[in-house]
Tab-separated table of C-alpha atoms in Angstrom:
chain	number	residue	atom	x	y	z
A	1	MET	CA	-45.235	-10.102	42.462
A	2	THR	CA	-48.425	-8.335	43.558
A	3	LEU	CA	-48.160	-5.365	45.961
A	4	ILE	CA	-51.100	-4.414	48.143
A	5	GLU	CA	-51.149	-1.025	49.795
A	6	LEU	CA	-52.476	-1.211	53.351
A	7	ASP	CA	-54.962	1.407	54.528
A	8	ARG	CA	-53.642	2.512	57.930
A	9	ASP	CA	-56.693	4.699	58.545
A	10	ALA	CA	-59.219	1.891	58.111
A	11	PRO	CA	-61.434	1.172	61.141
A	12	LEU	CA	-60.706	-1.867	63.238
A	13	ASP	CA	-62.638	-5.101	62.727
A	14	PRO	CA	-65.816	-5.360	64.782
A	15	GLU	CA	-65.606	-7.185	68.049
A	16	ALA	CA	-66.076	-10.948	67.858
A	17	GLY	CA	-69.682	-11.978	68.229
A	18	ARG	CA	-71.041	-8.590	67.122
A	19	ARG	CA	-72.337	-8.999	63.551
A	20	PRO	CA	-73.194	-5.737	61.698
A	21	PRO	CA	-76.897	-5.320	60.876
A	22	PRO	CA	-78.035	-6.444	57.353
A	23	TRP	CA	-78.447	-2.919	56.035
A	24	ARG	CA	-74.682	-2.467	56.389
A	25	TYR	CA	-74.186	-5.010	53.562
A	26	ARG	CA	-76.582	-3.443	51.081
A	27	HIS	CA	-74.149	-1.160	49.243
A	28	ALA	CA	-71.369	-3.736	49.322
A	29	GLY	CA	-73.715	-6.314	47.849
A	30	LEU	CA	-74.697	-4.011	45.012
A	31	LEU	CA	-71.035	-3.370	44.309
A	32	VAL	CA	-70.333	-7.109	44.141
A	33	VAL	CA	-73.202	-7.580	41.678
A	34	ALA	CA	-71.860	-4.798	39.455
A	35	VAL	CA	-68.357	-6.276	39.502
A	36	LEU	CA	-69.724	-9.711	38.601
A	37	LEU	CA	-71.693	-8.264	35.673
A	38	ILE	CA	-68.536	-6.681	34.336
A	39	ALA	CA	-66.428	-9.772	34.899
A	40	LEU	CA	-69.034	-11.985	33.216
A	41	GLY	CA	-69.390	-9.717	30.207
A	42	GLY	CA	-69.518	-12.718	27.870
A	43	ALA	CA	-72.772	-13.823	29.480
A	44	ALA	CA	-74.285	-10.362	29.618
A	45	PRO	CA	-76.099	-8.613	26.743
A	46	GLY	CA	-73.953	-6.872	24.140
A	47	PRO	CA	-73.811	-3.132	23.445
A	48	ALA	CA	-76.793	-1.156	24.680
A	49	VAL	CA	-79.698	-0.725	22.271
A	50	LEU	CA	-82.314	1.943	22.879
A	51	TRP	CA	-85.502	2.443	20.848
A	52	ARG	CA	-86.464	6.048	21.451
A	53	TYR	CA	-88.769	8.312	19.434
A	54	LEU	CA	-87.187	11.719	18.861
A	55	GLY	CA	-90.098	13.386	17.078
A	56	ALA	CA	-91.057	14.553	13.594
A	57	ILE	CA	-90.037	17.382	11.305
A	58	ASP	CA	-92.291	19.188	8.848
A	59	ALA	CA	-90.636	18.080	5.615
A	60	LYS	CA	-93.551	16.882	3.516
A	61	ASP	CA	-92.179	18.863	0.562
A	62	ALA	CA	-88.763	17.194	0.782
A	63	VAL	CA	-87.880	15.116	-2.269
A	64	SER	CA	-86.412	11.617	-2.167
A	65	PRO	CA	-84.148	10.114	-1.120
A	66	ILE	CA	-83.784	10.553	2.649
A	67	GLN	CA	-80.106	11.279	3.296
A	68	LEU	CA	-78.136	10.749	6.506
A	69	ALA	CA	-74.469	11.714	6.733
A	70	GLY	CA	-72.164	12.251	9.698
A	71	GLY	CA	-74.964	11.770	12.240
A	72	ARG	CA	-77.242	14.390	10.691
A	73	LEU	CA	-80.318	14.379	8.478
A	74	TYR	CA	-80.411	16.354	5.225
A	75	THR	CA	-83.561	17.237	3.306
A	76	VAL	CA	-83.839	18.685	-0.199
A	77	THR	CA	-86.701	20.823	-1.459
A	78	SER	CA	-87.239	22.293	-4.921
A	79	THR	CA	-89.659	24.960	-6.087
A	80	GLY	CA	-89.596	26.037	-9.694
A	81	ARG	CA	-86.003	26.907	-10.524
A	82	GLU	CA	-84.796	27.006	-6.912
A	83	ARG	CA	-83.531	24.243	-4.677
A	84	ALA	CA	-82.432	24.167	-1.045
A	85	VAL	CA	-80.713	21.724	1.314
A	86	THR	CA	-81.547	21.799	5.037
A	87	ALA	CA	-79.437	20.166	7.757
A	88	TRP	CA	-81.140	18.781	10.882
A	89	GLU	CA	-79.623	17.729	14.181
A	90	MET	CA	-81.342	14.527	15.315
A	91	THR	CA	-81.930	15.504	18.951
A	92	GLN	CA	-85.199	15.401	20.917
A	93	PRO	CA	-86.838	17.294	19.375
A	94	ALA	CA	-84.997	17.490	16.054
A	95	ARG	CA	-83.468	20.922	15.424
A	96	ARG	CA	-82.980	22.720	12.108
A	97	LEU	CA	-79.381	23.893	11.813
A	98	TRP	CA	-79.243	25.722	8.479
A	99	THR	CA	-80.589	25.914	4.946
A	100	VAL	CA	-78.451	26.627	1.896
A	101	GLN	CA	-79.405	27.294	-1.719
A	102	VAL	CA	-77.716	24.978	-4.217
A	103	PRO	CA	-76.628	26.519	-7.544
A	104	MET	CA	-78.359	25.175	-10.646
A	105	THR	CA	-76.364	23.110	-13.130
A	106	ARG	CA	-76.965	21.679	-16.570
A	107	GLY	CA	-78.821	18.851	-14.852
A	108	HIS	CA	-81.827	21.152	-14.441
A	109	ASP	CA	-84.583	21.195	-17.051
A	110	PRO	CA	-86.119	24.725	-16.850
A	111	ALA	CA	-89.183	23.669	-18.855
A	112	GLN	CA	-90.133	20.854	-16.480
A	113	SER	CA	-88.449	22.050	-13.264
A	114	ILE	CA	-86.682	18.693	-12.983
A	115	PHE	CA	-83.601	18.433	-10.814
A	116	GLY	CA	-81.098	15.644	-10.527
A	117	SER	CA	-80.777	14.127	-7.049
A	118	ILE	CA	-78.285	15.733	-4.668
A	119	ARG	CA	-75.654	13.524	-3.065
A	120	VAL	CA	-74.561	14.528	0.454
A	121	GLN	CA	-71.063	13.614	1.695
A	122	ARG	CA	-69.610	14.524	5.087
A	123	SER	CA	-65.861	15.024	5.543
A	124	GLY	CA	-64.600	16.610	8.746
A	125	ASP	CA	-66.084	20.083	9.147
A	126	LEU	CA	-67.389	20.128	5.552
A	127	VAL	CA	-70.514	18.876	3.834
A	128	LEU	CA	-70.242	18.316	0.079
A	129	LEU	CA	-73.456	18.762	-1.921
A	130	SER	CA	-73.037	17.250	-5.385
A	131	GLU	CA	-75.477	17.071	-8.291
A	132	SER	CA	-74.814	16.451	-11.956
A	133	LEU	CA	-71.534	18.266	-12.685
A	134	ALA	CA	-71.225	20.655	-9.745
A	135	THR	CA	-70.217	20.318	-6.091
A	136	THR	CA	-70.786	22.899	-3.352
A	137	ALA	CA	-68.781	22.624	-0.099
A	138	VAL	CA	-70.456	24.164	2.957
A	139	ASP	CA	-69.473	24.545	6.604
A	140	THR	CA	-70.953	21.779	8.756
A	141	ALA	CA	-71.856	24.113	11.627
A	142	THR	CA	-73.257	27.114	9.748
A	143	GLY	CA	-74.027	26.074	6.167
A	144	ARG	CA	-71.792	28.883	4.900
A	145	THR	CA	-70.437	28.128	1.423
A	146	ARG	CA	-66.678	27.516	1.506
A	147	TRP	CA	-66.108	26.851	-2.205
A	148	THR	CA	-67.753	25.491	-5.328
A	149	SER	CA	-66.502	23.229	-8.091
A	150	PRO	CA	-67.817	22.922	-11.662
A	151	VAL	CA	-67.104	19.164	-11.513
A	152	ARG	CA	-68.369	16.428	-9.218
A	153	ILE	CA	-66.111	15.647	-6.219
A	154	THR	CA	-65.775	12.218	-4.616
A	155	VAL	CA	-64.193	11.755	-1.160
A	156	ALA	CA	-61.671	9.057	-0.208
A	157	GLY	CA	-59.434	9.166	2.854
A	158	GLY	CA	-60.354	12.766	3.666
A	159	VAL	CA	-59.252	13.985	0.216
A	160	GLY	CA	-61.412	14.755	-2.812
A	161	TYR	CA	-60.828	13.584	-6.340
A	162	THR	CA	-62.410	14.058	-9.770
A	163	VAL	CA	-62.457	11.857	-12.872
A	164	GLY	CA	-63.063	13.210	-16.383
A	165	TRP	CA	-63.017	11.665	-19.841
A	166	ILE	CA	-61.839	13.834	-22.759
A	167	PHE	CA	-63.215	13.078	-26.249
A	168	ARG	CA	-62.033	14.085	-29.684
A	169	PRO	CA	-63.961	17.106	-31.023
A	170	GLY	CA	-66.735	16.214	-33.449
A	171	THR	CA	-67.562	12.831	-31.883
A	172	ALA	CA	-70.726	13.889	-30.025
A	173	TYR	CA	-73.606	11.572	-30.923
A	174	ASP	CA	-76.566	13.057	-32.791
A	175	GLU	CA	-79.565	11.550	-30.993
A	176	SER	CA	-81.937	12.584	-33.769
A	177	SER	CA	-80.006	10.432	-36.254
A	178	GLY	CA	-80.775	7.130	-34.547
A	179	ASP	CA	-77.543	5.700	-35.961
A	180	PRO	CA	-76.589	2.299	-34.496
A	181	GLY	CA	-73.219	1.498	-32.973
A	182	ALA	CA	-71.320	1.664	-29.702
A	183	LEU	CA	-71.661	4.814	-27.598
A	184	TYR	CA	-69.259	6.230	-24.999
A	185	PHE	CA	-70.414	8.619	-22.291
A	186	SER	CA	-68.658	11.561	-20.658
A	187	ALA	CA	-68.952	12.487	-16.968
A	188	ASP	CA	-71.920	14.756	-17.738
A	189	GLY	CA	-73.771	11.996	-19.607
A	190	GLU	CA	-73.105	13.247	-23.134
A	191	ALA	CA	-72.863	10.392	-25.666
A	192	HIS	CA	-69.968	10.077	-28.120
A	193	THR	CA	-69.366	7.774	-31.058
A	194	GLU	CA	-65.681	7.194	-30.223
A	195	PRO	CA	-63.947	6.257	-26.972
A	196	PRO	CA	-62.197	9.039	-25.032
A	197	VAL	CA	-58.684	10.032	-26.059
A	198	ARG	CA	-57.601	10.383	-22.418
A	199	THR	CA	-58.782	10.161	-18.816
A	200	GLU	CA	-57.941	12.959	-16.361
A	201	LEU	CA	-57.698	12.369	-12.603
A	202	ARG	CA	-57.212	15.199	-10.104
A	203	GLY	CA	-56.766	15.346	-6.326
A	204	VAL	CA	-58.634	18.133	-4.510
A	205	ASP	CA	-57.884	19.802	-1.152
A	206	LEU	CA	-61.262	19.719	0.600
A	207	ALA	CA	-60.362	22.658	2.858
A	208	THR	CA	-59.974	25.031	-0.096
A	209	GLY	CA	-61.257	23.253	-3.202
A	210	LYS	CA	-57.869	23.727	-4.877
A	211	GLN	CA	-56.130	21.105	-6.995
A	212	LEU	CA	-53.454	19.056	-5.207
A	213	TRP	CA	-52.186	16.964	-8.125
A	214	ALA	CA	-53.183	15.809	-11.608
A	215	TYR	CA	-52.634	12.715	-13.724
A	216	ALA	CA	-53.687	11.777	-17.250
A	217	ALA	CA	-53.954	8.302	-18.760
A	218	ALA	CA	-54.222	7.655	-22.476
A	219	GLY	CA	-57.612	6.427	-23.677
A	220	ALA	CA	-60.419	5.220	-21.424
A	221	ALA	CA	-59.528	4.356	-17.823
A	222	THR	CA	-61.528	3.418	-14.748
A	223	VAL	CA	-60.847	4.699	-11.228
A	224	ASP	CA	-61.810	2.793	-8.062
A	225	PRO	CA	-61.030	3.363	-4.371
A	226	ALA	CA	-58.566	0.692	-3.193
A	227	PRO	CA	-58.729	-0.988	0.235
A	228	GLY	CA	-56.142	-0.414	2.962
A	229	THR	CA	-54.024	2.543	4.057
A	230	PRO	CA	-52.917	5.026	2.982
A	231	ALA	CA	-56.065	5.826	1.011
A	232	ALA	CA	-55.399	5.054	-2.641
A	233	LEU	CA	-57.027	4.947	-6.060
A	234	LEU	CA	-56.686	2.097	-8.520
A	235	ILE	CA	-56.427	3.303	-12.128
A	236	THR	CA	-57.049	0.678	-14.797
A	237	SER	CA	-56.022	1.737	-18.301
A	238	SER	CA	-55.754	-0.369	-21.433
A	239	ASP	CA	-52.217	-1.568	-20.683
A	240	ARG	CA	-51.534	-1.148	-16.949
A	241	LEU	CA	-52.770	-1.050	-13.358
A	242	THR	CA	-51.586	1.915	-11.272
A	243	LEU	CA	-52.132	2.536	-7.567
A	244	ARG	CA	-51.845	6.204	-6.546
A	245	ALA	CA	-52.096	7.831	-3.120
A	246	VAL	CA	-55.205	10.025	-2.881
A	247	ALA	CA	-53.435	12.686	-0.814
A	248	THR	CA	-50.379	13.182	-3.038
A	249	GLY	CA	-50.923	11.372	-6.337
A	250	ASP	CA	-47.690	9.429	-5.755
A	251	VAL	CA	-47.438	6.003	-7.397
A	252	LEU	CA	-47.637	3.286	-4.739
A	253	ALA	CA	-47.569	0.320	-7.114
A	254	GLU	CA	-47.810	-0.328	-10.839
A	255	THR	CA	-47.884	-3.334	-13.148
A	256	GLU	CA	-48.220	-3.802	-16.891
A	257	LEU	CA	-51.177	-5.711	-18.281
A	258	VAL	CA	-50.619	-8.349	-20.930
A	259	ARG	CA	-52.472	-9.432	-24.030
A	260	ILE	CA	-54.251	-12.784	-23.953
A	261	ASP	CA	-54.834	-14.407	-27.339
A	262	GLY	CA	-54.116	-11.032	-28.894
A	263	ALA	CA	-56.765	-9.216	-26.823
A	264	TRP	CA	-56.398	-6.436	-24.241
A	265	PRO	CA	-58.568	-6.405	-21.062
A	266	THR	CA	-62.117	-5.102	-21.354
A	267	SER	CA	-62.973	-4.252	-17.716
A	268	ALA	CA	-61.677	-4.284	-14.159
A	269	SER	CA	-63.193	-4.174	-10.672
A	270	VAL	CA	-62.118	-4.192	-7.019
A	271	VAL	CA	-63.664	-6.884	-4.810
A	272	GLY	CA	-62.425	-6.927	-1.238
A	273	ASP	CA	-58.636	-7.053	-1.307
A	274	VAL	CA	-58.240	-8.178	-4.928
A	275	VAL	CA	-58.564	-6.681	-8.410
A	276	LEU	CA	-60.339	-8.611	-11.165
A	277	VAL	CA	-59.207	-7.866	-14.734
A	278	GLU	CA	-61.501	-9.378	-17.343
A	279	TYR	CA	-60.603	-10.342	-20.896
A	280	GLN	CA	-64.011	-10.842	-22.466
A	281	GLU	CA	-62.785	-11.946	-25.908
A	282	ALA	CA	-60.373	-14.482	-24.385
A	283	ALA	CA	-62.904	-15.653	-21.740
A	284	ARG	CA	-60.249	-15.189	-19.059
A	285	GLU	CA	-59.920	-13.248	-15.810
A	286	LEU	CA	-56.656	-12.336	-14.067
A	287	VAL	CA	-56.636	-11.608	-10.324
A	288	TYR	CA	-54.199	-9.222	-8.588
A	289	GLU	CA	-53.583	-8.169	-4.986
A	290	ALA	CA	-55.120	-4.727	-4.590
A	291	ARG	CA	-52.267	-3.163	-2.606
A	292	THR	CA	-49.243	-4.695	-4.343
A	293	LEU	CA	-50.755	-5.332	-7.815
A	294	ARG	CA	-49.045	-8.720	-7.795
A	295	ARG	CA	-50.832	-11.255	-9.979
A	296	ILE	CA	-51.903	-14.221	-7.830
A	297	TRP	CA	-54.149	-16.452	-9.986
A	298	GLN	CA	-56.406	-16.598	-13.043
A	299	ARG	CA	-59.521	-18.421	-14.182
A	300	GLU	CA	-61.671	-19.100	-17.208
A	301	ILE	CA	-64.982	-17.224	-17.354
A	302	SER	CA	-68.185	-17.321	-19.384
A	303	PRO	CA	-68.987	-13.638	-20.017
A	304	MET	CA	-72.066	-14.432	-22.097
A	305	LEU	CA	-73.785	-16.326	-19.249
A	306	PRO	CA	-75.201	-14.174	-16.418
A	307	ASP	CA	-74.291	-15.198	-12.869
A	308	ALA	CA	-77.113	-16.869	-10.963
A	309	VAL	CA	-76.031	-15.109	-7.744
A	310	ASP	CA	-75.109	-11.440	-7.440
A	311	CYS	CA	-71.961	-11.541	-5.279
A	312	GLN	CA	-71.206	-7.887	-4.587
A	313	ASP	CA	-68.566	-8.007	-1.846
A	314	VAL	CA	-67.185	-11.512	-2.244
A	315	LEU	CA	-65.671	-13.594	-5.044
A	316	CYS	CA	-68.004	-16.174	-6.587
A	317	SER	CA	-67.885	-18.630	-9.462
A	318	ALA	CA	-70.556	-20.752	-11.159
A	319	ASP	CA	-69.437	-24.351	-11.548
A	320	GLY	CA	-71.658	-27.248	-12.651
A	321	GLY	CA	-74.892	-25.406	-11.902
A	322	GLU	CA	-73.744	-24.331	-8.416
A	323	THR	CA	-72.341	-21.024	-7.261
A	324	TRP	CA	-69.304	-21.198	-4.993
A	325	VAL	CA	-67.625	-18.561	-2.840
A	326	LEU	CA	-63.920	-18.478	-3.671
A	327	ASP	CA	-60.832	-18.026	-1.540
A	328	PRO	CA	-59.502	-14.659	-2.793
A	329	ALA	CA	-55.895	-15.699	-2.175
A	330	THR	CA	-56.018	-18.858	-4.302
A	331	GLY	CA	-59.270	-18.861	-6.299
A	332	ARG	CA	-60.250	-22.260	-4.878
A	333	PRO	CA	-63.954	-22.939	-4.083
A	334	VAL	CA	-64.632	-22.708	-0.335
A	335	TRP	CA	-68.383	-23.144	0.171
A	336	PRO	CA	-71.527	-23.307	-2.005
A	337	VAL	CA	-74.226	-20.626	-2.102
A	338	THR	CA	-77.739	-22.112	-1.838
A	339	GLU	CA	-81.172	-20.525	-2.311
A	340	ALA	CA	-79.895	-16.962	-2.641
A	341	ASP	CA	-79.820	-14.394	-5.434
A	342	ARG	CA	-77.658	-11.782	-3.689
A	343	LEU	CA	-74.715	-12.025	-1.338
A	344	TYR	CA	-73.138	-8.960	0.244
A	345	ARG	CA	-71.455	-7.873	3.480
A	346	ARG	CA	-73.494	-6.615	6.399
A	347	ALA	CA	-72.674	-6.322	10.123
A	348	GLY	CA	-69.437	-8.264	9.618
A	349	TYR	CA	-71.253	-11.197	7.998
A	350	LEU	CA	-72.539	-12.044	4.513
A	351	LEU	CA	-76.232	-11.422	3.956
A	352	GLU	CA	-78.142	-13.901	1.786
A	353	THR	CA	-81.445	-12.818	0.220
A	354	ASP	CA	-84.213	-15.039	-1.142
A	355	ALA	CA	-84.032	-15.714	-4.886
A	356	ALA	CA	-87.819	-15.403	-5.319
A	357	THR	CA	-88.771	-12.496	-3.028
A	358	GLY	CA	-85.515	-10.650	-2.314
A	359	ALA	CA	-86.225	-10.893	1.435
A	360	PRO	CA	-83.277	-11.484	3.786
A	361	VAL	CA	-82.775	-15.165	4.595
A	362	ARG	CA	-79.759	-15.388	6.903
A	363	LEU	CA	-76.368	-14.024	7.828
A	364	VAL	CA	-73.462	-16.405	7.245
A	365	ASP	CA	-69.797	-16.611	8.185
A	366	PRO	CA	-67.802	-15.174	5.237
A	367	ARG	CA	-65.045	-17.785	5.651
A	368	THR	CA	-67.104	-20.967	5.955
A	369	GLY	CA	-70.666	-20.193	4.878
A	370	ALA	CA	-71.959	-21.464	8.236
A	371	SER	CA	-75.273	-19.889	9.255
A	372	ARG	CA	-74.944	-17.322	12.040
A	373	VAL	CA	-78.281	-15.459	12.199
A	374	ASP	CA	-81.668	-16.693	10.959
A	375	LEU	CA	-83.601	-13.793	9.368
A	376	GLU	CA	-86.779	-15.647	8.443
A	377	GLY	CA	-89.850	-13.424	8.713
A	378	TRP	CA	-88.087	-10.128	8.044
A	379	ALA	CA	-89.198	-8.357	4.863
A	380	GLU	CA	-86.110	-6.316	3.963
A	381	GLU	CA	-83.170	-4.336	5.250
A	382	VAL	CA	-83.520	-0.603	5.797
A	383	GLY	CA	-81.377	1.391	3.357
A	384	GLY	CA	-78.237	3.160	4.478
A	385	ALA	CA	-76.328	0.280	6.084
A	386	THR	CA	-72.577	-0.087	5.627
A	387	GLU	CA	-70.548	-3.291	5.309
A	388	ASP	CA	-69.364	-3.317	8.926
A	389	GLY	CA	-72.135	-1.284	10.576
A	390	PRO	CA	-75.411	-2.503	12.114
A	391	LEU	CA	-77.981	-4.250	9.918
A	392	LEU	CA	-81.421	-2.697	10.423
A	393	LEU	CA	-84.417	-4.841	9.393
A	394	ARG	CA	-88.144	-4.263	9.036
A	395	ARG	CA	-91.331	-6.310	8.685
A	396	GLY	CA	-95.060	-5.625	8.784
A	397	GLY	CA	-96.366	-5.025	12.299
A	398	ALA	CA	-99.737	-4.792	13.951
A	399	ALA	CA	-102.374	-2.359	12.636
A	400	GLY	CA	-100.411	-1.686	9.457
A	401	GLY	CA	-97.289	-0.366	11.149
A	402	GLN	CA	-93.693	-1.541	10.747
A	403	THR	CA	-91.624	-3.534	13.252
A	404	PHE	CA	-87.884	-2.971	13.307
A	405	GLY	CA	-84.966	-5.094	14.487
A	406	VAL	CA	-81.193	-4.767	14.409
A	407	VAL	CA	-78.133	-7.029	14.181
A	408	LEU	CA	-75.057	-5.432	15.717
A	409	PRO	CA	-71.599	-6.355	14.402
A	410	GLY	CA	-70.131	-9.271	16.327
A	411	HIS	CA	-73.442	-10.199	17.974
A	412	PRO	CA	-75.215	-13.023	16.077
A	413	GLU	CA	-78.812	-12.244	16.978
A	414	VAL	CA	-81.672	-9.974	15.915
A	415	ARG	CA	-82.607	-7.549	18.653
A	416	LEU	CA	-86.205	-6.416	18.460
A	417	LEU	CA	-86.458	-2.623	18.612
A	418	GLY	CA	-90.134	-1.707	18.354
A	419	THR	CA	-93.089	-0.943	16.107
A	420	ALA	CA	-93.828	2.376	14.415
A	421	GLU	CA	-96.976	3.538	12.633
A	422	VAL	CA	-95.262	4.288	9.324
A	423	ALA	CA	-95.604	3.017	5.778
A	424	PRO	CA	-92.766	0.887	4.390
A	425	GLU	CA	-92.204	2.999	1.261
A	426	GLU	CA	-89.206	4.991	2.443
A	427	CYS	CA	-86.998	4.635	5.496
A	428	ALA	CA	-83.263	5.217	5.924
A	429	ALA	CA	-80.826	4.541	8.734
A	430	ASP	CA	-77.302	5.186	9.927
A	431	GLU	CA	-75.484	3.569	12.846
A	432	HIS	CA	-77.655	5.295	15.463
A	433	HIS	CA	-80.851	6.632	13.870
A	434	LEU	CA	-83.856	5.576	11.806
A	435	VAL	CA	-85.822	8.067	9.681
A	436	CYS	CA	-89.113	7.255	7.938
A	437	ARG	CA	-91.365	9.326	5.731
A	438	ASP	CA	-95.118	9.719	6.327
A	439	GLU	CA	-97.800	12.078	5.049
A	440	ALA	CA	-96.762	14.822	7.495
A	441	GLY	CA	-93.029	14.726	6.914
A	442	LEU	CA	-90.183	12.721	8.450
A	443	ARG	CA	-90.219	10.853	11.773
A	444	ILE	CA	-86.985	10.075	13.651
A	445	TRP	CA	-85.964	7.377	16.138
A	446	ALA	CA	-82.712	6.688	17.956
A	447	TYR	CA	-82.067	2.962	18.126
A	448	ARG	CA	-78.538	2.590	19.470
A	449	ILE	CA	-76.426	4.272	22.161
């Protein structure tokens, strides 16, 4: 039943035969139009897109790459033996927030003043600045150093973790010898002639930098973030798969790996919601659910033949000269990949790129392969996109500039943004901003509200 509250203070209806003048309807008419636009949202344009130039910053001495994290721009400069990171708020005009000196690590060559690139990660009210072995955690608002770590920190689910491989003493490789044979590398890039004796995994409290938990696996092991919640890490050792919570280190699931034709697995990877465990010597691959570690199917593989298509975020298989996208639950072929050399998730779709030029061709439905957005004429995507975020595209514009367009998740169309007088060499984007380098520094646009 619908109840309508009567307004007892409303004025009486006008007398019969006396029609109000037209101007009395103006505001009511505008209100009706607004209500209709809301009610007919399916026929109206999608989320608002705004191409707005915010200005430039004097950062011509900043080294590559351009880094955006948590809605801010970070630039890195190096002079001699010193290096600094500056945070910028991308307002109009852009505003410098702080500059912090980054401690040198073994990655620095004093003779040549060469630095390794700094990776910027944002987590809550912290910014993690990592290079080579070390990580420095600074306050997002002030740049004040909270803590430092002698090892590189990776963030998953708001918690940090570190991975280290421990080698037997005396196994470091003598580069001057030129001796042949397999080499195994530590986290700092040092080569060894034997595989590691154990792998150490540690959880880190990002608020303090202190250790939360520790785990050690015998021999060499790989560690990959696992999909789903709570945030978890998949540890693949020689004889088992283990899923551990990032926050506590607790075991969420575990399963033993088996030998196939007398061979143990050689590698493992996480693709979407499944784990692929490869047995290179047996030419076999076993597939497990990522959250339960339940084995669901297997297939024969040809490890010596390279795949014609690079399927980064989807399962593929070459069969009879064709590449097929597979159903991850069953391993059955679903649809063929044609005229593409890469296939990866963007804006909620799969992006196909041209096998000859690498240019984007189209966006397709991940389940059926049906074409959703034609990208012909666009030269490339702008770096910095995420799987489910907007896809920013560029192509040559008039007078040597660059024209930009965007595909928003759930909206199968390219929306033209505008043209900028910048070179195509280096641009980066996040979900709301575009930053491009020119001879004077860095120029910033907002493209989405």
